[in-house]
Short mmCIF file of C-alpha atoms in Angstrom, two decimals:
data_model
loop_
_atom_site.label_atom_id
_atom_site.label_comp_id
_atom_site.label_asym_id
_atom_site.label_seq_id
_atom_site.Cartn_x
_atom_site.Cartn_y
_atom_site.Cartn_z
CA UNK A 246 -60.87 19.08 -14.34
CA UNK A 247 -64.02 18.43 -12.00
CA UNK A 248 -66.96 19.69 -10.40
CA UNK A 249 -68.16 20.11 -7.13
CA UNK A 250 -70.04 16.77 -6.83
CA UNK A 251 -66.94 15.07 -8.10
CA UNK A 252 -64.91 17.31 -5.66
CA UNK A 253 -67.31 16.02 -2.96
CA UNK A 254 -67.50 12.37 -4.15
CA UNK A 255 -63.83 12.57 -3.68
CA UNK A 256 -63.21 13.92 -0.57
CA UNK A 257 -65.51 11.15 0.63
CA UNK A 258 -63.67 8.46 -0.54
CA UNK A 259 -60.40 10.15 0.88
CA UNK A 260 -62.75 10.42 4.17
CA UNK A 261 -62.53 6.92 4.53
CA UNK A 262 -59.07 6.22 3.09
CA UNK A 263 -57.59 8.69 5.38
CA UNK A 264 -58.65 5.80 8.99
CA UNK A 265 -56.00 3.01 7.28
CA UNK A 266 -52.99 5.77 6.05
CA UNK A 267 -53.46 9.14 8.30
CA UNK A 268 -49.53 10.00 8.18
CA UNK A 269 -48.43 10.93 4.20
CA UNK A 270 -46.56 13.85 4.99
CA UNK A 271 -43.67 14.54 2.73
CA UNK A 272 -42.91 17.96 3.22
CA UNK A 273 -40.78 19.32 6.53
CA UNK A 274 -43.33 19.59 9.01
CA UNK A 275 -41.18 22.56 10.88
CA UNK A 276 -41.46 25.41 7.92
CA UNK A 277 -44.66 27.70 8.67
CA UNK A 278 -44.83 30.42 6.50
CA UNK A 279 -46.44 33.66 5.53
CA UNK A 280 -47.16 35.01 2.42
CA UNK A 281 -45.90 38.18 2.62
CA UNK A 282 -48.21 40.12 0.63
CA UNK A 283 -50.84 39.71 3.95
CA UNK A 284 -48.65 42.11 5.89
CA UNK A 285 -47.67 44.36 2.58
CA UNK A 286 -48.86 47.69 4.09
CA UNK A 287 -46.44 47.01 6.94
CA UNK A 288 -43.82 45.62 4.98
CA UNK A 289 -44.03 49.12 2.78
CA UNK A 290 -43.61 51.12 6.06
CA UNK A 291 -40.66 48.99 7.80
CA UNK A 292 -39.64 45.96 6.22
CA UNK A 293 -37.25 45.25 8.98
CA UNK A 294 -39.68 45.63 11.95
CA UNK A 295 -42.29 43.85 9.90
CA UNK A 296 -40.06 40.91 9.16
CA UNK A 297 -38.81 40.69 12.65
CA UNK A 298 -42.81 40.86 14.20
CA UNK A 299 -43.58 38.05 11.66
CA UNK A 300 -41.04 35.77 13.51
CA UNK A 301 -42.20 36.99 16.93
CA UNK A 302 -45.40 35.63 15.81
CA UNK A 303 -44.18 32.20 15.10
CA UNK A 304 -43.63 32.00 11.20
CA UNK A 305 -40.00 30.61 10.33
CA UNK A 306 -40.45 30.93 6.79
CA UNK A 307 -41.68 33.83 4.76
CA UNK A 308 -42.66 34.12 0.52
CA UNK A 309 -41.73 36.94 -0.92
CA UNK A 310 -44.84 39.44 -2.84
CA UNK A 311 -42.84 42.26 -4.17
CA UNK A 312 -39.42 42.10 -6.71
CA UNK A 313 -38.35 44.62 -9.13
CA UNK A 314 -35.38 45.01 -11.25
CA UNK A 315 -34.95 48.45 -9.79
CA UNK A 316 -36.46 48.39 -6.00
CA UNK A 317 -35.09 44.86 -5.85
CA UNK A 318 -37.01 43.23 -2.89
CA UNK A 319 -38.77 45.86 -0.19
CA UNK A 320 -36.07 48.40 -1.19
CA UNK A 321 -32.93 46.29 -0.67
CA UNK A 322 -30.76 44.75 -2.81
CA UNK A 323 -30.59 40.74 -2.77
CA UNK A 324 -27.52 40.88 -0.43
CA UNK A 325 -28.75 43.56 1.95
CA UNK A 326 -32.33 41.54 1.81
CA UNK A 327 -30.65 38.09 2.55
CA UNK A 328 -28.86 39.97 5.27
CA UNK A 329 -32.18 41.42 7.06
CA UNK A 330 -33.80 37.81 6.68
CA UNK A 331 -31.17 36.02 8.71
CA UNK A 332 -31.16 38.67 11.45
CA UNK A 333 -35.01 38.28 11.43
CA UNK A 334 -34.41 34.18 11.88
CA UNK A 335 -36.20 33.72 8.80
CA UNK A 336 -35.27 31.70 5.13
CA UNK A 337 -37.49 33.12 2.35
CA UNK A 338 -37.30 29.95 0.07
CA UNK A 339 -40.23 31.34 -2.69
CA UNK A 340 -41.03 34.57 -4.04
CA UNK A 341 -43.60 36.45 -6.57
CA UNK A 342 -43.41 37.69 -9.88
CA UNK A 343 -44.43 38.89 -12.66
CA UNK A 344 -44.93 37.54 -16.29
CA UNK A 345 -44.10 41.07 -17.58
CA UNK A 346 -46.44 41.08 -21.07
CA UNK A 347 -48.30 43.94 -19.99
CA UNK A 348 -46.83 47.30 -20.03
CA UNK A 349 -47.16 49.81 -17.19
CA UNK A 350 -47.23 53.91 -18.07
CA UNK A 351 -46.11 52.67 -21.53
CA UNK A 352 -43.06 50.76 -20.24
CA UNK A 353 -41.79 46.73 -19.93
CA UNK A 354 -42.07 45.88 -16.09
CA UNK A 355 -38.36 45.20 -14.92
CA UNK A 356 -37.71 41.81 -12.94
CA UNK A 357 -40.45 39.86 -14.58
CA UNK A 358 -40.48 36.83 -16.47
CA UNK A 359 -40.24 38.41 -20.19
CA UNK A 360 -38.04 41.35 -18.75
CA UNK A 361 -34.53 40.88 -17.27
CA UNK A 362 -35.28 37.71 -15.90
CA UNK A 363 -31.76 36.53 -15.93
CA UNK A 364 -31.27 39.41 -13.34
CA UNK A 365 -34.25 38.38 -11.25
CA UNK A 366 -32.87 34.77 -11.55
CA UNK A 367 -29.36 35.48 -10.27
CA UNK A 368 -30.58 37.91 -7.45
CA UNK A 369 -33.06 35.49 -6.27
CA UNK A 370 -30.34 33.12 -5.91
CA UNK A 371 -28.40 35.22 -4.09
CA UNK A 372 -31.42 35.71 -1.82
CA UNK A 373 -31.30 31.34 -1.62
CA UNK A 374 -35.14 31.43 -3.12
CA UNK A 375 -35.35 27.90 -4.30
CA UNK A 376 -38.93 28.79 -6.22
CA UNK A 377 -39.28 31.63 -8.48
CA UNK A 378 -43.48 31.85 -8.75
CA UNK A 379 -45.14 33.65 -11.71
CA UNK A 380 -47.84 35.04 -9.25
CA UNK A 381 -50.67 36.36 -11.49
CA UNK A 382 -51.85 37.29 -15.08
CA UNK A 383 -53.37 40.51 -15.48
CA UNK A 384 -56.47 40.31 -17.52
CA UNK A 385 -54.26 41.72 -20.80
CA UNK A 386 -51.97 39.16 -20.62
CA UNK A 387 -54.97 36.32 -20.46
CA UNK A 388 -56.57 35.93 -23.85
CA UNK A 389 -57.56 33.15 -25.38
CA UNK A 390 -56.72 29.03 -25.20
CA UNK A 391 -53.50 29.99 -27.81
CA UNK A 392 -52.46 32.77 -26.38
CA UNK A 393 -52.45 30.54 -23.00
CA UNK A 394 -49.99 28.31 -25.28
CA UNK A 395 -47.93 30.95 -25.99
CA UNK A 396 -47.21 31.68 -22.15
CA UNK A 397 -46.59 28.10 -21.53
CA UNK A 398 -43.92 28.56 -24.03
CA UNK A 399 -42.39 31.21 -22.07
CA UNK A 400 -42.68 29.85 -19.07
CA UNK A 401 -40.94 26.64 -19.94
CA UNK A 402 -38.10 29.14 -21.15
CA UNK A 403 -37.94 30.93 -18.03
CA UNK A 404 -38.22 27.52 -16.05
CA UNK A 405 -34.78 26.54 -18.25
CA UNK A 406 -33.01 30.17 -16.98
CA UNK A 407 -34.65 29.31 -13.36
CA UNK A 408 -32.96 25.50 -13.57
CA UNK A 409 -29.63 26.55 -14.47
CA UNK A 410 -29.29 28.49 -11.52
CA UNK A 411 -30.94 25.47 -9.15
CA UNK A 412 -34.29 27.31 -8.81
CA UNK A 413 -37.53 25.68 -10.03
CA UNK A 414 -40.05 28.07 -11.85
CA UNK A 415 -43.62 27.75 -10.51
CA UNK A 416 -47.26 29.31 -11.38
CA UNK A 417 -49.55 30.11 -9.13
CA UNK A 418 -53.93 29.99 -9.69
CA UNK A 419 -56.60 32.23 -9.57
CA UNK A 420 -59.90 31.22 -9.98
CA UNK A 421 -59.94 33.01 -13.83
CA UNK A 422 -58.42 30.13 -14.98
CA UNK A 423 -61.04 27.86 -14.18
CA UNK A 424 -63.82 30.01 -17.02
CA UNK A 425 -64.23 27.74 -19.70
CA UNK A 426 -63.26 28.29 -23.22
CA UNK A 427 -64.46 25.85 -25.79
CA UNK A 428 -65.28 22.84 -23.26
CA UNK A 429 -61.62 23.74 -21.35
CA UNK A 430 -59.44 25.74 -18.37
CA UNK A 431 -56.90 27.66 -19.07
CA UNK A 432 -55.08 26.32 -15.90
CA UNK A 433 -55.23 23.38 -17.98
CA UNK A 434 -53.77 24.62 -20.79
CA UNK A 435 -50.91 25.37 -18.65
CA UNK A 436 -50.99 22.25 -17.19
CA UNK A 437 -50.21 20.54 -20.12
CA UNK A 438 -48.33 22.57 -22.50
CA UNK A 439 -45.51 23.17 -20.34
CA UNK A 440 -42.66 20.86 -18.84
CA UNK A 441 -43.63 19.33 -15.97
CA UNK A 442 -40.16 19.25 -14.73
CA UNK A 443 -39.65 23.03 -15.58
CA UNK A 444 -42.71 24.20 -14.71
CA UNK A 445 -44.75 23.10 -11.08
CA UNK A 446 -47.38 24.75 -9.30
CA UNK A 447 -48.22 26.77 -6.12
CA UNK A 448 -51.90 26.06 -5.78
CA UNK A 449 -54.24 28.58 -3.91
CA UNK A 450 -56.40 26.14 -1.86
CA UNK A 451 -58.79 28.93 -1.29
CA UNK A 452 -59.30 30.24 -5.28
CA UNK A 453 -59.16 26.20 -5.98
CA UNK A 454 -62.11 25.95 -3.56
CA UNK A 455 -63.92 29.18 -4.73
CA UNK A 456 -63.45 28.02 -8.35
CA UNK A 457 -65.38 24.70 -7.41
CA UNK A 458 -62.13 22.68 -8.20
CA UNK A 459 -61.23 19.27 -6.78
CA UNK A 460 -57.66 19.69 -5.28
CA UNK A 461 -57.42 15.53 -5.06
CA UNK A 462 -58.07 15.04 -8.73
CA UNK A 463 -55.48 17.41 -9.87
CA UNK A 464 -52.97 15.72 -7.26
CA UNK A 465 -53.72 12.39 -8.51
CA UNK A 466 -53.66 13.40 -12.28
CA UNK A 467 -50.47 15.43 -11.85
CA UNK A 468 -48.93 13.76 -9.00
CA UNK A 469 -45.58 15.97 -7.50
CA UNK A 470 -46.24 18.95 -9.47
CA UNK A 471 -47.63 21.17 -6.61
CA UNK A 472 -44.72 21.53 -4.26
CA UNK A 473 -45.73 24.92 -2.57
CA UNK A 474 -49.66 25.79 -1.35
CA UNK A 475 -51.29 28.84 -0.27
CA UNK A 476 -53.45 27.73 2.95
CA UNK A 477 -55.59 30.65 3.29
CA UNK A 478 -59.47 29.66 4.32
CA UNK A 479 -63.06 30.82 2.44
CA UNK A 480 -65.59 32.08 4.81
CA UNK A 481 -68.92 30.94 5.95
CA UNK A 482 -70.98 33.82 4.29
CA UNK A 483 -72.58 33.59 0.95
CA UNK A 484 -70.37 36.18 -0.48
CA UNK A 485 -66.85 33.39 0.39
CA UNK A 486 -64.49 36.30 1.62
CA UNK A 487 -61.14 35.38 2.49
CA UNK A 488 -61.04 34.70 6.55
CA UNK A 489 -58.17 33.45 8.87
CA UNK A 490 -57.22 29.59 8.44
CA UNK A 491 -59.49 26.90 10.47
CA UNK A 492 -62.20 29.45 10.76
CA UNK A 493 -64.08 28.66 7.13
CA UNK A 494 -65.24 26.13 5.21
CA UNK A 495 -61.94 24.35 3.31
CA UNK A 496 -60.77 20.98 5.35
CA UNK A 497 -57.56 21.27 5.24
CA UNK A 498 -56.74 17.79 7.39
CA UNK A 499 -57.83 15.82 4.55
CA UNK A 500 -56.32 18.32 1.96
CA UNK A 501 -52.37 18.20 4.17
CA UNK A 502 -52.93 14.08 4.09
CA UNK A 503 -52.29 13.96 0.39
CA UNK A 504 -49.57 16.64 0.58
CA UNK A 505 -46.56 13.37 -0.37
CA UNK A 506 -49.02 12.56 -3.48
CA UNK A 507 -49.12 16.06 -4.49
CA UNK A 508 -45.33 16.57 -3.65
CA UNK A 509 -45.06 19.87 -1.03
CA UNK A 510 -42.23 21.26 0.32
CA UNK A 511 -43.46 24.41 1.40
CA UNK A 512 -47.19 26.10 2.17
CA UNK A 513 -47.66 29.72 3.29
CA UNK A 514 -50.51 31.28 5.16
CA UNK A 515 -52.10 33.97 3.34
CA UNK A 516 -55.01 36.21 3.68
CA UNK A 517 -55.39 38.76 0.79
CA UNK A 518 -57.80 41.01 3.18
CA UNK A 519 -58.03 40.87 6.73
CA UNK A 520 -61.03 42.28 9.12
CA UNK A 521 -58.82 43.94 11.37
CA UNK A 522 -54.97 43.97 12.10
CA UNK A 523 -53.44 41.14 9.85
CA UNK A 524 -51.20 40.39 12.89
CA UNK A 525 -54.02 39.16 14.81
CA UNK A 526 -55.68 37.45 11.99
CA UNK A 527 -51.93 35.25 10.84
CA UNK A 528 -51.86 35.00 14.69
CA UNK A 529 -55.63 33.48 14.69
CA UNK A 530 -54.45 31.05 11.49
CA UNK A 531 -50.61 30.06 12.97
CA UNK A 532 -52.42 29.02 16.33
CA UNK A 533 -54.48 26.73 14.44
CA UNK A 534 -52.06 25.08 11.84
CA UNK A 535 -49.85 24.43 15.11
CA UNK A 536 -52.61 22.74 17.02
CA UNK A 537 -53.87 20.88 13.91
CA UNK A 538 -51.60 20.78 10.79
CA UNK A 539 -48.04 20.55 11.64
#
């Protein structure tokens, strides 16, 4: 794990390297997607006019933010959702959940990695999701550097369900797990107590930047393992609020050029809070991965 002098000593070096290899693209440069959860007020209203605007706007590929074991995906059942995805011209090849340790109103959480998973597996297959992400850890279900252990156990069991079914099982970063606990990060942790052929990563490239991370040394120490992104920018301002991709601070050029060391196949805009309507804002960020990224 680095700092930020590190993370800028290496992005200068990659400055340089970038003049004698600029094309290291691995992943298919025709996919665009959207994070779903950036239109979820929308998506809670009308799933099938969202869905359809989100292609209008020029995103081919969407990631899914909301499963259950009982409302299934927006409502619909893996069939009917797979259904209103082709009709929309869209392939939803990731999707969100849950780790499922923490109980809500007293009760499990259905469709989440410790509760009817084998469900969530087989619908999400059904759905053709090819990554099945463990999205976030509520602060219960953090703990300590063990009990970090312990959840690597469990996801290398749910990455064996996910594999028999052809799906890989994926985790996705905060900053949280970049707050040291006796001299070490709990993403690391991860990182090395679980399979790395059960268990890859979807890395935030704006909570990697906010947590003063060095996305190039964790590509080159873990090469392949990050097969899906979330390109989603950090503003200007002191406070580093979320803003609309190519209008902040990350430099995501040099970041894409390593995306064959760091093995992509997929990257979704996201922006957790927009300033306005998040049409206009994915609009704003689509307009500029077009003109500069893909």
């Amino acid at each position: 794990m680095t700092t930020r002098r590190s993370f800028l000593k290496t992005s200068a070096l990659l400055s340089a390297g970038l003049l004698a290899a600029p094309n290291l693209f691995a992943y298919d440069k025709k996919y665009i997607g959207l994070q779903l959860y950036t239109v979820r007020d929308a998506m809670a209203k009308d799933p099938a006019a969202t869905l359809a605007k989100v292609a209008q706007t020029g995103f081919n590929s969407v990631e899914g933010a909301t499963y259950t074991g009982s409302e299934l995906f927006y409502g619909m059942d893996a069939k009917a959702f797979k259904a209103q995805l082709k009709q929309s011209g869209l392939i939803m090849p990731s999707a969100h959940y849950r780790l499922g340790e923490e109980q809500v109103n007293g009760a499990s959480q259905k469709g989440t990695i410790l509760n009817d998973w084998e469900k969530a597996v087989n619908d999400a297959a059904e759905v053709g999701i090819k990554y099945m992400v463990c999205a976030y850890l509520s602060q219960p279900e953090r703990g300590n550097l063990d009990h970090y252990k312990k959840i690597s156990d469990d996801f290398n069991k749910a990455g064996e369900t996910c594999k028999k079914a052809g799906i890989q099982l994926c985790y996705h970063n905060h900053d949280f797990e970049f707050i040291q606990e006796d001299g070490k990060y709990p993403y690391e942790t991860i990182l090395k107590n679980t399979d790395k052929n059960l268990v890859k990563f979807e890395m935030d490239l704006y909570w990697i930047t906010k947590a003063n991370q060095d996305p190039f040394a964790l590509f080159n120490e873990n090469p392949g393992r990050f097969p899906l992104w979330h390109v989603k920018d950090l503003d200007k301002t002191p406070e580093r609020n979320f803003t609309e991709v190519g209008n902040g601070i990350i430099d995501f050029k040099k970041i894409f050029a390593q995306s064959k060391k760091a093995g992509l196949q997929y990257f979704f805009v996201e922006q957790d809070k927009c300033p306005g309507d998040p049409f206009d804002s994915i609009t704003q960020s689509i307009t500029y991965i077009k003109k500069n990224l893909v």
